[in-house]
One Martini backbone bead per residue (centre of mass of N, CA, C, O) as a GRO file, in nm:
protein
  259
    1MET     BB    1  -1.194   0.718   0.471
    2ILE     BB    2  -1.188   0.455   0.664
    3GLU     BB    3  -1.428   0.194   0.757
    4VAL     BB    4  -1.439  -0.069   1.000
    5HIS     BB    5  -1.702  -0.322   1.060
    6ASP     BB    6  -1.700  -0.605   1.205
    7LEU     BB    7  -1.469  -0.787   1.083
    8HIS     BB    8  -1.468  -1.098   0.890
    9ARG     BB    9  -1.227  -1.382   0.836
   10HIS     BB   10  -1.265  -1.714   0.730
   11PHE     BB   11  -1.087  -2.042   0.749
   12GLY     BB   12  -1.301  -2.212   0.841
   13GLY     BB   13  -1.200  -2.227   1.179
   14PHE     BB   14  -1.029  -1.979   1.102
   15ARG     BB   15  -0.978  -1.646   1.249
   16ALA     BB   16  -0.814  -1.400   1.104
   17VAL     BB   17  -1.071  -1.216   1.126
   18ASP     BB   18  -1.229  -1.097   1.455
   19GLY     BB   19  -1.390  -0.812   1.474
   20ALA     BB   20  -1.283  -0.567   1.319
   21SER     BB   21  -1.228  -0.214   1.415
   22LEU     BB   22  -1.181   0.094   1.217
   23LYS     BB   23  -1.002   0.410   1.150
   24ILE     BB   24  -0.918   0.624   0.866
   25GLU     BB   25  -0.778   0.917   0.827
   26PRO     BB   26  -0.745   1.179   0.649
   27GLY     BB   27  -0.399   1.234   0.595
   28SER     BB   28  -0.278   0.981   0.708
   29ILE     BB   29  -0.029   0.769   0.889
   30THR     BB   30  -0.091   0.436   0.941
   31GLY     BB   31  -0.008   0.194   1.167
   32LEU     BB   32   0.031  -0.174   1.138
   33ILE     BB   33   0.050  -0.395   1.405
   34GLY     BB   34   0.188  -0.721   1.495
   35PRO     BB   35   0.202  -1.028   1.524
   36ASN     BB   36   0.225  -1.307   1.389
   37GLY     BB   37  -0.108  -1.378   1.289
   38ALA     BB   38  -0.303  -1.117   1.346
   39GLY     BB   39  -0.438  -1.015   1.042
   40LYS     BB   40  -0.325  -0.786   0.860
   41THR     BB   41  -0.322  -0.890   0.563
   42THR     BB   42  -0.614  -0.984   0.558
   43LEU     BB   43  -0.732  -0.708   0.601
   44PHE     BB   44  -0.619  -0.584   0.348
   45ASN     BB   45  -0.751  -0.788   0.147
   46VAL     BB   46  -1.041  -0.707   0.215
   47ILE     BB   47  -1.034  -0.405   0.161
   48ALA     BB   48  -0.894  -0.456  -0.143
   49GLY     BB   49  -1.062  -0.725  -0.268
   50VAL     BB   50  -0.912  -1.006  -0.254
   51LEU     BB   51  -1.119  -1.058  -0.022
   52LYS     BB   52  -1.392  -1.186   0.124
   53PRO     BB   53  -1.605  -1.141   0.363
   54THR     BB   54  -1.787  -1.299   0.601
   55SER     BB   55  -1.822  -1.022   0.763
   56GLY     BB   56  -1.911  -0.712   0.737
   57HIS     BB   57  -1.778  -0.368   0.676
   58VAL     BB   58  -1.679  -0.120   0.420
   59THR     BB   59  -1.577   0.223   0.408
   60MET     BB   60  -1.551   0.508   0.168
   61ALA     BB   61  -1.641   0.805   0.223
   62GLY     BB   62  -1.934   0.652   0.299
   63GLU     BB   63  -1.888   0.414   0.105
   64ASP     BB   64  -1.976   0.101   0.015
   65ILE     BB   65  -1.698  -0.152  -0.046
   66THR     BB   66  -1.785  -0.429  -0.001
   67GLY     BB   67  -1.639  -0.666  -0.219
   68LEU     BB   68  -1.485  -0.519  -0.409
   69ALA     BB   69  -1.290  -0.508  -0.662
   70PRO     BB   70  -0.976  -0.401  -0.725
   71HIS     BB   71  -1.050  -0.239  -0.991
   72ASP     BB   72  -1.269  -0.067  -0.855
   73LEU     BB   73  -1.084   0.058  -0.635
   74PHE     BB   74  -0.881   0.187  -0.821
   75HIS     BB   75  -1.094   0.398  -0.938
   76LYS     BB   76  -1.125   0.520  -0.628
   77GLY     BB   77  -0.809   0.524  -0.501
   78LEU     BB   78  -0.743   0.222  -0.410
   79LEU     BB   79  -0.430   0.098  -0.296
   80ARG     BB   80  -0.180  -0.173  -0.318
   81THR     BB   81   0.080  -0.346  -0.172
   82PHE     BB   82   0.341  -0.591  -0.149
   83GLN     BB   83   0.571  -0.775   0.004
   84ILE     BB   84   0.591  -0.885  -0.286
   85ALA     BB   85   0.688  -0.772  -0.563
   86HIS     BB   86   0.499  -0.673  -0.877
   87GLU     BB   87   0.672  -0.706  -1.163
   88PHE     BB   88   0.788  -0.641  -1.490
   89THR     BB   89   1.084  -0.782  -1.557
   90SER     BB   90   1.127  -0.714  -1.886
   91MET     BB   91   1.074  -0.429  -1.809
   92THR     BB   92   1.105  -0.124  -1.754
   93VAL     BB   93   1.056   0.110  -1.525
   94ARG     BB   94   0.901   0.304  -1.702
   95GLU     BB   95   0.704   0.091  -1.823
   96ASN     BB   96   0.575   0.010  -1.556
   97LEU     BB   97   0.444   0.289  -1.511
   98MET     BB   98   0.288   0.314  -1.788
   99MET     BB   99   0.083   0.069  -1.722
  100VAL     BB  100  -0.120   0.180  -1.504
  101PRO     BB  101  -0.311   0.335  -1.650
  102ALA     BB  102  -0.625   0.344  -1.755
  103ALA     BB  103  -0.771   0.353  -2.062
  104GLN     BB  104  -0.592   0.309  -2.301
  105SER     BB  105  -0.587   0.337  -2.639
  106GLY     BB  106  -0.396   0.076  -2.699
  107GLU     BB  107  -0.618  -0.145  -2.588
  108THR     BB  108  -0.743  -0.117  -2.873
  109LEU     BB  109  -0.774  -0.229  -3.192
  110TRP     BB  110  -0.870   0.023  -3.338
  111ASN     BB  111  -0.643   0.214  -3.238
  112ALA     BB  112  -0.406   0.042  -3.342
  113TRP     BB  113  -0.492   0.113  -3.641
  114PHE     BB  114  -0.634   0.437  -3.624
  115GLY     BB  115  -0.479   0.566  -3.336
  116ARG     BB  116  -0.163   0.633  -3.336
  117ARG     BB  117  -0.140   0.927  -3.257
  118ARG     BB  118  -0.280   0.907  -2.984
  119ILE     BB  119  -0.092   0.698  -2.864
  120ALA     BB  120   0.170   0.863  -2.886
  121GLU     BB  121   0.076   1.096  -2.706
  122GLU     BB  122   0.023   0.929  -2.452
  123GLU     BB  123   0.310   0.808  -2.423
  124ARG     BB  124   0.454   1.075  -2.381
  125ALA     BB  125   0.298   1.154  -2.125
  126LEU     BB  126   0.369   0.900  -1.959
  127ALA     BB  127   0.676   0.930  -1.969
  128ALA     BB  128   0.681   1.202  -1.825
  129LYS     BB  129   0.544   1.106  -1.569
  130ALA     BB  130   0.748   0.885  -1.496
  131ASP     BB  131   0.993   1.079  -1.472
  132GLU     BB  132   0.871   1.244  -1.241
  133VAL     BB  133   0.853   1.011  -1.040
  134LEU     BB  134   1.154   0.929  -1.039
  135ASP     BB  135   1.251   1.203  -0.939
  136PHE     BB  136   1.096   1.204  -0.672
  137LEU     BB  137   1.248   0.916  -0.590
  138THR     BB  138   1.556   0.929  -0.684
  139VAL     BB  139   1.551   0.711  -0.972
  140SER     BB  140   1.632   0.801  -1.272
  141HIS     BB  141   1.873   0.594  -1.330
  142LEU     BB  142   1.640   0.346  -1.367
  143ALA     BB  143   1.450   0.380  -1.616
  144ASP     BB  144   1.619   0.155  -1.821
  145GLU     BB  145   1.581  -0.065  -1.626
  146ARG     BB  146   1.519  -0.371  -1.548
  147ALA     BB  147   1.307  -0.474  -1.305
  148GLY     BB  148   1.448  -0.758  -1.245
  149ASN     BB  149   1.732  -0.600  -1.149
  150LEU     BB  150   1.630  -0.512  -0.892
  151SER     BB  151   1.611  -0.449  -0.586
  152GLY     BB  152   1.406  -0.474  -0.326
  153GLY     BB  153   1.392  -0.165  -0.268
  154GLN     BB  154   1.346  -0.071  -0.563
  155LYS     BB  155   1.075  -0.223  -0.594
  156LYS     BB  156   0.928  -0.061  -0.376
  157LEU     BB  157   0.956   0.210  -0.522
  158LEU     BB  158   0.801   0.123  -0.772
  159GLU     BB  159   0.532   0.074  -0.627
  160LEU     BB  160   0.503   0.362  -0.532
  161GLY     BB  161   0.510   0.487  -0.817
  162ARG     BB  162   0.244   0.367  -0.918
  163THR     BB  163   0.059   0.543  -0.733
  164MET     BB  164   0.153   0.816  -0.898
  165MET     BB  165   0.001   0.749  -1.185
  166VAL     BB  166  -0.242   0.811  -1.005
  167ASP     BB  167  -0.533   0.904  -0.809
  168ALA     BB  168  -0.454   0.858  -0.510
  169ARG     BB  169  -0.601   0.832  -0.178
  170ILE     BB  170  -0.523   0.529  -0.083
  171VAL     BB  171  -0.247   0.343   0.074
  172PHE     BB  172  -0.140   0.002   0.098
  173LEU     BB  173   0.139  -0.114   0.294
  174ASP     BB  174   0.323  -0.424   0.275
  175GLU     BB  175   0.609  -0.447   0.403
  176VAL     BB  176   0.822  -0.224   0.287
  177GLY     BB  177   1.092  -0.332   0.461
  178ALA     BB  178   1.127  -0.600   0.329
  179GLY     BB  179   1.453  -0.650   0.229
  180VAL     BB  180   1.561  -0.360   0.323
  181ASN     BB  181   1.776  -0.131   0.340
  182ARG     BB  182   1.829   0.147   0.526
  183THR     BB  183   1.867   0.355   0.302
  184LEU     BB  184   1.611   0.282   0.133
  185LEU     BB  185   1.410   0.310   0.366
  186ASN     BB  186   1.453   0.613   0.399
  187THR     BB  187   1.361   0.686   0.114
  188ILE     BB  188   1.075   0.573   0.144
  189GLY     BB  189   0.992   0.742   0.388
  190ASP     BB  190   1.030   1.019   0.253
  191ALA     BB  191   0.823   0.972   0.025
  192ILE     BB  192   0.576   0.932   0.204
  193LEU     BB  193   0.587   1.207   0.344
  194ARG     BB  194   0.566   1.380   0.087
  195LEU     BB  195   0.296   1.265  -0.018
  196ASN     BB  196   0.139   1.354   0.231
  197ARG     BB  197   0.217   1.668   0.238
  198GLU     BB  198   0.199   1.745  -0.086
  199ARG     BB  199  -0.060   1.520  -0.179
  200ASN     BB  200  -0.250   1.388   0.042
  201TYR     BB  201  -0.183   1.115   0.125
  202THR     BB  202  -0.307   0.805   0.233
  203PHE     BB  203  -0.183   0.576   0.486
  204VAL     BB  204  -0.115   0.217   0.526
  205VAL     BB  205   0.116   0.038   0.752
  206ILE     BB  206   0.292  -0.251   0.737
  207GLU     BB  207   0.521  -0.316   1.017
  208HIS     BB  208   0.819  -0.428   1.212
  209ASP     BB  209   0.966  -0.156   1.208
  210MET     BB  210   0.968   0.070   1.464
  211ASP     BB  211   1.141   0.301   1.354
  212PHE     BB  212   0.972   0.347   1.100
  213ILE     BB  213   0.703   0.393   1.236
  214GLY     BB  214   0.801   0.635   1.415
  215LYS     BB  215   0.875   0.826   1.170
  216ILE     BB  216   0.568   0.813   1.001
  217CYS     BB  217   0.356   0.725   1.233
  218ASP     BB  218   0.015   0.869   1.298
  219PRO     BB  219  -0.115   0.635   1.402
  220VAL     BB  220  -0.129   0.323   1.594
  221ILE     BB  221  -0.213  -0.018   1.520
  222CYS     BB  222  -0.301  -0.309   1.711
  223MET     BB  223  -0.285  -0.655   1.645
  224ALA     BB  224  -0.469  -0.960   1.765
  225GLU     BB  225  -0.633  -1.229   1.679
  226GLY     BB  226  -0.810  -1.040   1.464
  227LYS     BB  227  -0.781  -0.784   1.650
  228VAL     BB  228  -0.818  -0.483   1.800
  229LEU     BB  229  -0.613  -0.374   2.070
  230ALA     BB  230  -0.476  -0.086   1.983
  231GLU     BB  231  -0.453   0.287   2.003
  232GLY     BB  232  -0.192   0.524   1.902
  233SER     BB  233   0.087   0.602   1.985
  234LEU     BB  234   0.379   0.445   1.998
  235ALA     BB  235   0.428   0.493   2.300
  236GLU     BB  236   0.152   0.384   2.391
  237ILE     BB  237   0.175   0.104   2.267
  238LYS     BB  238   0.449   0.013   2.413
  239ALA     BB  239   0.294   0.056   2.711
  240ASP     BB  240   0.091  -0.166   2.657
  241GLU     BB  241   0.004  -0.451   2.810
  242ARG     BB  242  -0.139  -0.598   2.573
  243VAL     BB  243   0.092  -0.572   2.372
  244ILE     BB  244   0.316  -0.708   2.533
  245GLU     BB  245   0.169  -0.977   2.556
  246ALA     BB  246   0.141  -1.036   2.251
  247TYR     BB  247   0.460  -1.036   2.204
  248LEU     BB  248   0.585  -1.168   2.505
  249GLY     BB  249   0.390  -1.214   2.735
  250THR     BB  250   0.302  -1.276   3.036
  251GLY     BB  251   0.478  -1.070   3.271
  252LEU     BB  252   0.696  -0.884   3.071
  253LYS     BB  253   0.694  -0.572   3.116
  254ASN     BB  254   0.977  -0.550   3.295
  255LYS     BB  255   1.167  -0.705   3.053
  256GLY     BB  256   1.034  -0.522   2.821
  257ALA     BB  257   0.962  -0.441   2.475
  258VAL     BB  258   0.864  -0.331   2.193
  259ALA     BB  259   1.069  -0.372   1.901
   0.00000   0.00000   0.00000
């Protein structure tokens, strides 16, 4: 689905991503872990078009997508969420979902004047789709709640719901567990697994919670200092001397493990 080839992203003399190469297989849920400053979010931002790479390239299903803008990648089915959720705070949860699909008839002045019936029909269909998404995520009771009133975990579920309003092929989730209580995190994890198994979504997940990674991700990729350090099952990653050194320091293999 995604191949990253010798990717670099520099900020002056700082090499946030320093020659990273990896593959994301279709239909997988891939975990991306690493200590703070490893380059994980910068890698996401380059793949998702938020940042331009210094060098290297990215392909999606064999097509070169290096440097494409986020809206162009959106139309190709590549979506990402952010560590801090970006919702329209004054709109309801349902309305937030209805905003997602592109090229809606109501976006043009002509249709706003002369195509009101078409707009109304589209909005009814979008509302039904949004309610279907909320039911899938088991948060139908929040449909008419203002998004700004949601908890951190509920906002993460809303972001996941946005990806379901379009034909997403691959979704990049950045620290989906940050600030989320364990009950809601389990709900999010279950939703990701269902989307993967029932709708063939491909996911890449940045997360520091190893229990969460272990529950939903295989394989797991570990980054450090802007490079891909290791790849394998979570058990293999946690036993890798290079990974332990990156997290805990040289010589600590027998004193602990990746938490």
